[in-house]
mmCIF file of N, CA, C and O in Angstrom:
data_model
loop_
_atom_site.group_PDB
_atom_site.id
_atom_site.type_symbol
_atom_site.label_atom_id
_atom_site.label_comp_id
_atom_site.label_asym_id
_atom_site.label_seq_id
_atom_site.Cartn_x
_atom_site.Cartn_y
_atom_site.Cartn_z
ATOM 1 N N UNK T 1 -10.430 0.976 -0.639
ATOM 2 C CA UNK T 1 -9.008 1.213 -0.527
ATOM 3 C C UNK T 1 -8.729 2.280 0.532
ATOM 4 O O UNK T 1 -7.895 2.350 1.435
ATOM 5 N N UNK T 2 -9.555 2.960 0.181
ATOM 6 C CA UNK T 2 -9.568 4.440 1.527
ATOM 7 C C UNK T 2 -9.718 3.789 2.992
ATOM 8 O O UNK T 2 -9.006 4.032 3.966
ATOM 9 N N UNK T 3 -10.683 3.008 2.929
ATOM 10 C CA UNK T 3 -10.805 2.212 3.716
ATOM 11 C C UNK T 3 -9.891 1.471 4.856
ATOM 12 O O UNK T 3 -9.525 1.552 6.028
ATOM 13 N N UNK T 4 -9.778 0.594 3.511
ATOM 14 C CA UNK T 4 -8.331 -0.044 4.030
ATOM 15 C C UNK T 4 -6.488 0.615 4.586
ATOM 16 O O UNK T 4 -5.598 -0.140 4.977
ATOM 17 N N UNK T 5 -6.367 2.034 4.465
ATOM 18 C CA UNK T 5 -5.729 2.767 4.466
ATOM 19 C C UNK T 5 -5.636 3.197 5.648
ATOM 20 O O UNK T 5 -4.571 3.194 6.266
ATOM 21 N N UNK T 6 -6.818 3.653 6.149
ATOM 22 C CA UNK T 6 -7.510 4.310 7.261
ATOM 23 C C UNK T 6 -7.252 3.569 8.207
ATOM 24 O O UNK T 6 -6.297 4.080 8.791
ATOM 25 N N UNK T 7 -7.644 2.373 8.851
ATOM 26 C CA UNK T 7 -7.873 0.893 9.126
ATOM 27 C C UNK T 7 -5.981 0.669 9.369
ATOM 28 O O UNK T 7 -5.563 0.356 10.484
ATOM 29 N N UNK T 8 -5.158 0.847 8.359
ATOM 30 C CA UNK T 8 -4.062 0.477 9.085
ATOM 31 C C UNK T 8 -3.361 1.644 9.663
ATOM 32 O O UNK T 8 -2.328 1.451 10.304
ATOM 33 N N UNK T 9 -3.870 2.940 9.481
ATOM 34 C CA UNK T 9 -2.772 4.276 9.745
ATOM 35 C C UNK T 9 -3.709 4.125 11.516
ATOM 36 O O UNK T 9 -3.064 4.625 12.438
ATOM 37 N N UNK T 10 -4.639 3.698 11.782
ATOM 38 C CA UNK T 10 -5.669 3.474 13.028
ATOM 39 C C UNK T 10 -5.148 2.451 13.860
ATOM 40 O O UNK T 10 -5.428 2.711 15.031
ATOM 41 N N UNK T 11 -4.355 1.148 13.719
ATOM 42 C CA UNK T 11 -3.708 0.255 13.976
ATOM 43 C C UNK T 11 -4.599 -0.703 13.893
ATOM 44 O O UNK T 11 -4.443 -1.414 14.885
ATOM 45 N N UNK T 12 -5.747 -1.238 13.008
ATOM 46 C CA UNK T 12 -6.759 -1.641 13.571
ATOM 47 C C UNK T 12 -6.464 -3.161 12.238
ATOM 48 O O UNK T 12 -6.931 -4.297 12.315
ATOM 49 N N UNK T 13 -5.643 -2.639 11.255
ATOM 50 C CA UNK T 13 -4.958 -3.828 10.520
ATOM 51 C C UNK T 13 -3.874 -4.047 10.829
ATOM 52 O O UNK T 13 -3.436 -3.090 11.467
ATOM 53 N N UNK T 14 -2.771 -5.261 10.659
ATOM 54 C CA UNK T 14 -1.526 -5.173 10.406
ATOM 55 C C UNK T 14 -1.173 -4.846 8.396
ATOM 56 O O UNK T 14 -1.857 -4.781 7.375
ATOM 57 N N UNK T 15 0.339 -4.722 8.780
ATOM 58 C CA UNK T 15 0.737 -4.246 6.970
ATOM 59 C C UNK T 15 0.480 -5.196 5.867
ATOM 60 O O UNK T 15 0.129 -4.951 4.713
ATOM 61 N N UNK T 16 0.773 -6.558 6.560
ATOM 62 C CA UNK T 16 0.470 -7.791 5.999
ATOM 63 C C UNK T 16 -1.158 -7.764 5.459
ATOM 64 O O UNK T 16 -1.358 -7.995 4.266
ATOM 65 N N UNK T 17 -2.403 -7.454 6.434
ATOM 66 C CA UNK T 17 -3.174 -7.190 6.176
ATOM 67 C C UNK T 17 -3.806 -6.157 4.977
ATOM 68 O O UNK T 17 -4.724 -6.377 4.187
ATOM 69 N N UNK T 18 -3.028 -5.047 5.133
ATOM 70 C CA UNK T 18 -3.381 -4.023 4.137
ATOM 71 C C UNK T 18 -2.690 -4.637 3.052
ATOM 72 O O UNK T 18 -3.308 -5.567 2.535
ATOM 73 N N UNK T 19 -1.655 -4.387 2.604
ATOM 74 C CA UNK T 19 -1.342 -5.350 1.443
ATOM 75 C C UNK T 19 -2.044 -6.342 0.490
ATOM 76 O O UNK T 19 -2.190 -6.328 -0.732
ATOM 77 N N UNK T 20 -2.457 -7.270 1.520
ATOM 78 C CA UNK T 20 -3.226 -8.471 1.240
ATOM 79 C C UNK T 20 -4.464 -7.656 0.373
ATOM 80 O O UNK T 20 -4.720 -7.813 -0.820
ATOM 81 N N UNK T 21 -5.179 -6.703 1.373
ATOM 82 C CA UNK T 21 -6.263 -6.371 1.146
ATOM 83 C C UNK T 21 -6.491 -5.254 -0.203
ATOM 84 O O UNK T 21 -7.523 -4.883 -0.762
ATOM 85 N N UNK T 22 -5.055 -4.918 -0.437
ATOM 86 C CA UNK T 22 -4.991 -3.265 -1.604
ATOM 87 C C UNK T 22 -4.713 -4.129 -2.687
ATOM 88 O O UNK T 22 -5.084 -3.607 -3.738
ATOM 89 N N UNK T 23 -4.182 -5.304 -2.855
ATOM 90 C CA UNK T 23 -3.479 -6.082 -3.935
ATOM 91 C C UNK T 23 -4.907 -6.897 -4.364
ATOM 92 O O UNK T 23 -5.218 -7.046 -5.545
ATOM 93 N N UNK T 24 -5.464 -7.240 -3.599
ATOM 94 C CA UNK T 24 -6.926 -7.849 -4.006
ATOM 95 C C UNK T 24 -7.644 -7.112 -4.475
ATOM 96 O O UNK T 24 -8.371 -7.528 -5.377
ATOM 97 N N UNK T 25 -7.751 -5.391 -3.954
ATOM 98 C CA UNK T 25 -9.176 -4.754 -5.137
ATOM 99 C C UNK T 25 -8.555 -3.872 -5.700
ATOM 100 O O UNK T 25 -9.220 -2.884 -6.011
ATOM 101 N N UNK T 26 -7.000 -3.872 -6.066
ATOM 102 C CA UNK T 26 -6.377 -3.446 -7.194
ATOM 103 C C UNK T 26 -6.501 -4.609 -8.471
ATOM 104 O O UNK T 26 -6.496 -4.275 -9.655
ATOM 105 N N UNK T 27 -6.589 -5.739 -8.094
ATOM 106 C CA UNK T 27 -6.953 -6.376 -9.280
ATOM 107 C C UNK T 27 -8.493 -6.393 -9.572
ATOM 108 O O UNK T 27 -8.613 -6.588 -10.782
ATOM 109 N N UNK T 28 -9.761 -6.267 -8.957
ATOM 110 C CA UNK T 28 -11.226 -6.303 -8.876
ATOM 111 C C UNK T 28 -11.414 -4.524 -10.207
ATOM 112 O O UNK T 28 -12.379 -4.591 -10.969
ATOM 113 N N UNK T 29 -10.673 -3.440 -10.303
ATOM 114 C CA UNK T 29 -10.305 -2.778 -11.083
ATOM 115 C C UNK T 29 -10.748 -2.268 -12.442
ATOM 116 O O UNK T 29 -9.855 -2.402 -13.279
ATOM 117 N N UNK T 30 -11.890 -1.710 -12.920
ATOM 118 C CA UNK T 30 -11.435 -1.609 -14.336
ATOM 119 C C UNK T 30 -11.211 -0.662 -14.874
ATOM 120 O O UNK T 30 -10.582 -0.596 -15.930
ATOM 121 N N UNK T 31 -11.802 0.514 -14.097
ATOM 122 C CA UNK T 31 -12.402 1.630 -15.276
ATOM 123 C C UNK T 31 -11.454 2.574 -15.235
ATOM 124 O O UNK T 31 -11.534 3.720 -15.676
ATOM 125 N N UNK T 32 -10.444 1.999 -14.625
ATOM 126 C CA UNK T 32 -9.380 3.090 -14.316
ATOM 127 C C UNK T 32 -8.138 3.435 -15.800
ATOM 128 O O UNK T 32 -7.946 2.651 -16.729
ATOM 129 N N UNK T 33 -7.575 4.577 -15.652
ATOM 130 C CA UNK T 33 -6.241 4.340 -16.523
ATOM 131 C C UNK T 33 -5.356 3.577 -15.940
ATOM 132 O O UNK T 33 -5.112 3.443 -14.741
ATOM 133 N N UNK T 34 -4.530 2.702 -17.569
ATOM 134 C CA UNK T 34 -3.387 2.247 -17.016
ATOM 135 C C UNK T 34 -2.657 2.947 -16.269
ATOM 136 O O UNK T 34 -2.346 2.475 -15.175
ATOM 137 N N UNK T 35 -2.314 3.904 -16.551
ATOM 138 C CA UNK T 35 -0.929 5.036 -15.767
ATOM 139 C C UNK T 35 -1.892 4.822 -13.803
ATOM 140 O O UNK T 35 -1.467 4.130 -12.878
ATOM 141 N N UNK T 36 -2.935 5.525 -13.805
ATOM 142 C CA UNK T 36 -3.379 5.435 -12.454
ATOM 143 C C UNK T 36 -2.986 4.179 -11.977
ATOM 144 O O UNK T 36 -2.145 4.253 -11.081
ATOM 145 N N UNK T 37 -3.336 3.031 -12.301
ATOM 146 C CA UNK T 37 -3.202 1.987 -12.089
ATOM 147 C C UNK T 37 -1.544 0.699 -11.676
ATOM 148 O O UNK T 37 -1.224 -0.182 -10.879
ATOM 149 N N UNK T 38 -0.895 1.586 -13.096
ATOM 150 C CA UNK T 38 0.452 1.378 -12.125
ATOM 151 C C UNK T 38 0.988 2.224 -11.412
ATOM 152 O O UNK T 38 2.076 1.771 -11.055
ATOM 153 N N UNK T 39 0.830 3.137 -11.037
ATOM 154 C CA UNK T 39 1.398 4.282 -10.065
ATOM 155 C C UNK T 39 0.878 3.602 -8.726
ATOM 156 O O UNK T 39 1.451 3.492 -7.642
ATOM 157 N N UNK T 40 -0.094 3.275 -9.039
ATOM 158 C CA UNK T 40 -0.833 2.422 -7.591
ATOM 159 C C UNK T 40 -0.207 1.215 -7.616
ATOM 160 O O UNK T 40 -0.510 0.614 -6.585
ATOM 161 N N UNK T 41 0.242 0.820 -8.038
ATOM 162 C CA UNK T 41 0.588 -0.600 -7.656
ATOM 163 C C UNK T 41 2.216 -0.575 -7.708
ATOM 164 O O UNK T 41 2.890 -1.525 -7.312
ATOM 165 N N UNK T 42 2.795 0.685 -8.270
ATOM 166 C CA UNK T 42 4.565 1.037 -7.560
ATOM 167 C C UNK T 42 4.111 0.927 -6.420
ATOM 168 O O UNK T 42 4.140 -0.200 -5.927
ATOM 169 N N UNK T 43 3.494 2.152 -5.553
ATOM 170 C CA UNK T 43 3.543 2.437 -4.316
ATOM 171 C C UNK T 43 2.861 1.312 -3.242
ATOM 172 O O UNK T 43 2.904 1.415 -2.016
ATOM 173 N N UNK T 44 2.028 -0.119 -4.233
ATOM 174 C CA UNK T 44 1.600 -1.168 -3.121
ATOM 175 C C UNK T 44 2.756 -1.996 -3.263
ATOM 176 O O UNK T 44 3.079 -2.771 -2.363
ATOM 177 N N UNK T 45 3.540 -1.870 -4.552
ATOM 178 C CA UNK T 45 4.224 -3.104 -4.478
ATOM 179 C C UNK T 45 5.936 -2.499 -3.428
ATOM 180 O O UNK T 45 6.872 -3.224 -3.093
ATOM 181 N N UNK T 46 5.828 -1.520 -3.265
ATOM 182 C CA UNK T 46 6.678 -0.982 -2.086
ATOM 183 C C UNK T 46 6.761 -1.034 -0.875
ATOM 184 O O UNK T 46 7.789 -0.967 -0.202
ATOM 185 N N UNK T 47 5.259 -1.207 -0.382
ATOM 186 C CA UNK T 47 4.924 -1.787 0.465
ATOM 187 C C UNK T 47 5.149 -3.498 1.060
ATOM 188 O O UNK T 47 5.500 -3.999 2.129
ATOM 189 N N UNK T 48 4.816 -3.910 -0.013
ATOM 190 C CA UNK T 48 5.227 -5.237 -0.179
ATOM 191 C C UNK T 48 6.355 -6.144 0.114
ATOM 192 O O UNK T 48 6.533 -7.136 0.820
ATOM 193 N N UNK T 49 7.171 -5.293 -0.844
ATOM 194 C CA UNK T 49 8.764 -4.938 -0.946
ATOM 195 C C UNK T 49 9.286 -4.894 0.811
ATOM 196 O O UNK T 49 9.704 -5.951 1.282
ATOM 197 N N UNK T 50 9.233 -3.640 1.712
ATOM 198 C CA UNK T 50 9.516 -3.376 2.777
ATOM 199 C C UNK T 50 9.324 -4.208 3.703
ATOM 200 O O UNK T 50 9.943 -4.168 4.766
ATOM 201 N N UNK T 51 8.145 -5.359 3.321
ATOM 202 C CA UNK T 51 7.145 -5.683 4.445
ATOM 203 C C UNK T 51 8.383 -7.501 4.287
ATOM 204 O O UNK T 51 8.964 -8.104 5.189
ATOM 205 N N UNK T 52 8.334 -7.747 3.050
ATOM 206 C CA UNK T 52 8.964 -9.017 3.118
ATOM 207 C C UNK T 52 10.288 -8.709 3.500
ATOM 208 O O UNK T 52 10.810 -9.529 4.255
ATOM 209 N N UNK T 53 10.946 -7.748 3.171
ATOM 210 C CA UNK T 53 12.526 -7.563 3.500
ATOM 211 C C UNK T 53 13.003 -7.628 5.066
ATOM 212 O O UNK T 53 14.114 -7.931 5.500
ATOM 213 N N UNK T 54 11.460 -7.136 5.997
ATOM 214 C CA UNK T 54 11.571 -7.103 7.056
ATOM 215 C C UNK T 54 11.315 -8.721 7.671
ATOM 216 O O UNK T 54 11.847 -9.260 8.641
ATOM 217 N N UNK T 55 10.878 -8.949 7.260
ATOM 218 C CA UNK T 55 10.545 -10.868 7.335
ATOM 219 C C UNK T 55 11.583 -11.235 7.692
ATOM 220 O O UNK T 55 12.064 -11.234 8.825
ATOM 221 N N UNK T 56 12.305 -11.827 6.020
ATOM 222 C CA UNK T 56 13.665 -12.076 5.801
ATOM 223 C C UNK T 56 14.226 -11.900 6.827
ATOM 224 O O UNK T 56 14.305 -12.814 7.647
ATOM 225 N N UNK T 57 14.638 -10.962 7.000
ATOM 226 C CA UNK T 57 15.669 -10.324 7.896
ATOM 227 C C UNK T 57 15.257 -10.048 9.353
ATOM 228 O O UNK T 57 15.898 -9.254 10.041
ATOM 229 N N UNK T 58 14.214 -10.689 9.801
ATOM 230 C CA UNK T 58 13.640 -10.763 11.064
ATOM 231 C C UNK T 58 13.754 -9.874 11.564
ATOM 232 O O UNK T 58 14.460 -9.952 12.569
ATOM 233 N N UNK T 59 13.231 -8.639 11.263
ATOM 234 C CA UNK T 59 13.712 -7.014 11.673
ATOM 235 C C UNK T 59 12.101 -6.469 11.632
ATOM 236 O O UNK T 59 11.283 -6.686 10.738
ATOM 237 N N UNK T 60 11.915 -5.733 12.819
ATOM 238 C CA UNK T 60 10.562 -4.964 12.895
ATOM 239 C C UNK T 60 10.352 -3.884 11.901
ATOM 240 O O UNK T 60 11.110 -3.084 11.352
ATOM 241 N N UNK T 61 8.927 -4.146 11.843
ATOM 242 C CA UNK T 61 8.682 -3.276 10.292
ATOM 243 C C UNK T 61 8.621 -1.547 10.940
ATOM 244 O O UNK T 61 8.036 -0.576 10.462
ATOM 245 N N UNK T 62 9.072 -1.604 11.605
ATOM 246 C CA UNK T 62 9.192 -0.001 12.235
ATOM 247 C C UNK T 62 10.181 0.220 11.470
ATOM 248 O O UNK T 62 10.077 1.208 10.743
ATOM 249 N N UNK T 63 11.052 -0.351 11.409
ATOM 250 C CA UNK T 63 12.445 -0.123 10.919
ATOM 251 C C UNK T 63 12.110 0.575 9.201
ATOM 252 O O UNK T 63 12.680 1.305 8.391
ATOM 253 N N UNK T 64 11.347 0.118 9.272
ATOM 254 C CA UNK T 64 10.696 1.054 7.319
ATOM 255 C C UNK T 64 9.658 1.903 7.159
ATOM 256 O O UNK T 64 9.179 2.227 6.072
ATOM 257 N N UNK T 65 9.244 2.332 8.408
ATOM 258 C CA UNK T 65 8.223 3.355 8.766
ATOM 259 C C UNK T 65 8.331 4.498 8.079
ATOM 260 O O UNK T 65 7.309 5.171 8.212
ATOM 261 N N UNK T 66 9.249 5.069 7.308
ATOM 262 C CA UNK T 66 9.728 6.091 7.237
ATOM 263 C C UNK T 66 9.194 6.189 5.110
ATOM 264 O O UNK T 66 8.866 7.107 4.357
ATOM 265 N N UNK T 67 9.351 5.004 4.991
ATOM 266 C CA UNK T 67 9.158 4.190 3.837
ATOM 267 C C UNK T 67 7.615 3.566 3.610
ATOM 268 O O UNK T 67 7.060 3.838 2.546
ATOM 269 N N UNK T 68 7.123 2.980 4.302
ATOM 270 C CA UNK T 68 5.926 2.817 4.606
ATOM 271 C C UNK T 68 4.912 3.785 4.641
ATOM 272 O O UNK T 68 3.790 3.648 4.155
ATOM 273 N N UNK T 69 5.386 4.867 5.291
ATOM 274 C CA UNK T 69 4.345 6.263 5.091
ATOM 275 C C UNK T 69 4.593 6.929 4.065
ATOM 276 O O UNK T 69 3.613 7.455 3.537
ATOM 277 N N UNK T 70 5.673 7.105 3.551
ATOM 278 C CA UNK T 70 5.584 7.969 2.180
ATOM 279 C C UNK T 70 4.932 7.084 1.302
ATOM 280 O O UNK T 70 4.222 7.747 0.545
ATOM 281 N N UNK T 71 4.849 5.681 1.030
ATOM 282 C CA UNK T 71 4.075 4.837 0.271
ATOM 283 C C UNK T 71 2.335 5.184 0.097
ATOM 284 O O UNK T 71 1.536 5.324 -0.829
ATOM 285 N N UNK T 72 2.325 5.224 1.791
ATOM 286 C CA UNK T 72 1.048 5.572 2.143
ATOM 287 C C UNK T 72 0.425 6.421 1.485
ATOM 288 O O UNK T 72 -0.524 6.380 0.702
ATOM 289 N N UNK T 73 1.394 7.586 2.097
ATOM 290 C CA UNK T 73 0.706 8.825 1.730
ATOM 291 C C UNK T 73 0.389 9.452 -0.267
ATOM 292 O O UNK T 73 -0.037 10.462 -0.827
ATOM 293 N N UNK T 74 0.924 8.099 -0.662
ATOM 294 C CA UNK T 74 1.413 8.613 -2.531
ATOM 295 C C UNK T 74 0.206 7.994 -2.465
ATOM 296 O O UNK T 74 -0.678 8.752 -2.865
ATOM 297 N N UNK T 75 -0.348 6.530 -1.997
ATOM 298 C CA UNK T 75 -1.028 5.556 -2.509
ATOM 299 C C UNK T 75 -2.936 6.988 -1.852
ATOM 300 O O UNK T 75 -4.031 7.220 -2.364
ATOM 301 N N UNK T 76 -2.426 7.321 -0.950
ATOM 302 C CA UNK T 76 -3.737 7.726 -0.280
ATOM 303 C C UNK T 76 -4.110 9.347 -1.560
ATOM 304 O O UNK T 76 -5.239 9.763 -1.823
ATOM 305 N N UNK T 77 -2.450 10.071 -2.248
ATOM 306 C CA UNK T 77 -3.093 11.074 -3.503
ATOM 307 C C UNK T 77 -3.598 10.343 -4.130
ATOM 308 O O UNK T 77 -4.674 10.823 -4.487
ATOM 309 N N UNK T 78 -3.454 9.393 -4.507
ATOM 310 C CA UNK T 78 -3.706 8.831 -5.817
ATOM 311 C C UNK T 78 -5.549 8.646 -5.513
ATOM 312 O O UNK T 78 -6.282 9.028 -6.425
ATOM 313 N N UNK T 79 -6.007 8.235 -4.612
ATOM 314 C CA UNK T 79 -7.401 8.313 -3.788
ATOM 315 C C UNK T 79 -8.231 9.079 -3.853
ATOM 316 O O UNK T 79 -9.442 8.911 -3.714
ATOM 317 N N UNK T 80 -7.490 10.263 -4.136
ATOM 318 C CA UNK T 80 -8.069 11.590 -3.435
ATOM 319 C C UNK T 80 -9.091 12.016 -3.874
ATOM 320 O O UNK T 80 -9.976 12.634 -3.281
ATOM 321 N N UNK T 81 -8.982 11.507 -5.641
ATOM 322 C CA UNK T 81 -10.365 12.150 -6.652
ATOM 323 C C UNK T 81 -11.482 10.627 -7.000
ATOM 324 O O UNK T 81 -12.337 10.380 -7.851
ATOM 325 N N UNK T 82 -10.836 9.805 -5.715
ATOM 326 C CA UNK T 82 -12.125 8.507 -6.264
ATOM 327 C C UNK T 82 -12.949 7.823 -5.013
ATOM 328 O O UNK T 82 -13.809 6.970 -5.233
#
């Protein structure tokens, strides 16, 4: 997940990509608490959220950058001790 984090703040994924990729080994998962577990998945499914709205609305995902990094940066505490 750190990984994958790294990888898009680097430009080296797109958001679509990270998403794809945090939503897949958020479910692979076990040993975690529930609470950890949805706190992580508010801040992926926000991501999510931003990323399709920008679709929709054929609008560059810059436009939620602002939104996108505070996501980031909650999803990257939550990291910090694993």
């Amino acid at each position: 997940m750190k990984e994958a984090l790294t990888d898009y703040e680097e430009n080296k994924v797109s958001l679509n990509l990270l998403i794809n990729r945090l939503g897949g080994l958020l479910n692979c998962l076990q040993d975690l608490s529930d609470e950890w577990k949805e706190n992580f998945h508010e801040n992926w499914f926000e991501l999510e959220q931003m990323y399709a709205v920008a679709l929709d609305r054929n609008e560059p995902i810059s436009k939620y950058s602002i939104g996108i990094n505070e996501s980031i940066g909650n999803l990257k505490k939550l990291l910090e001790f694993y």
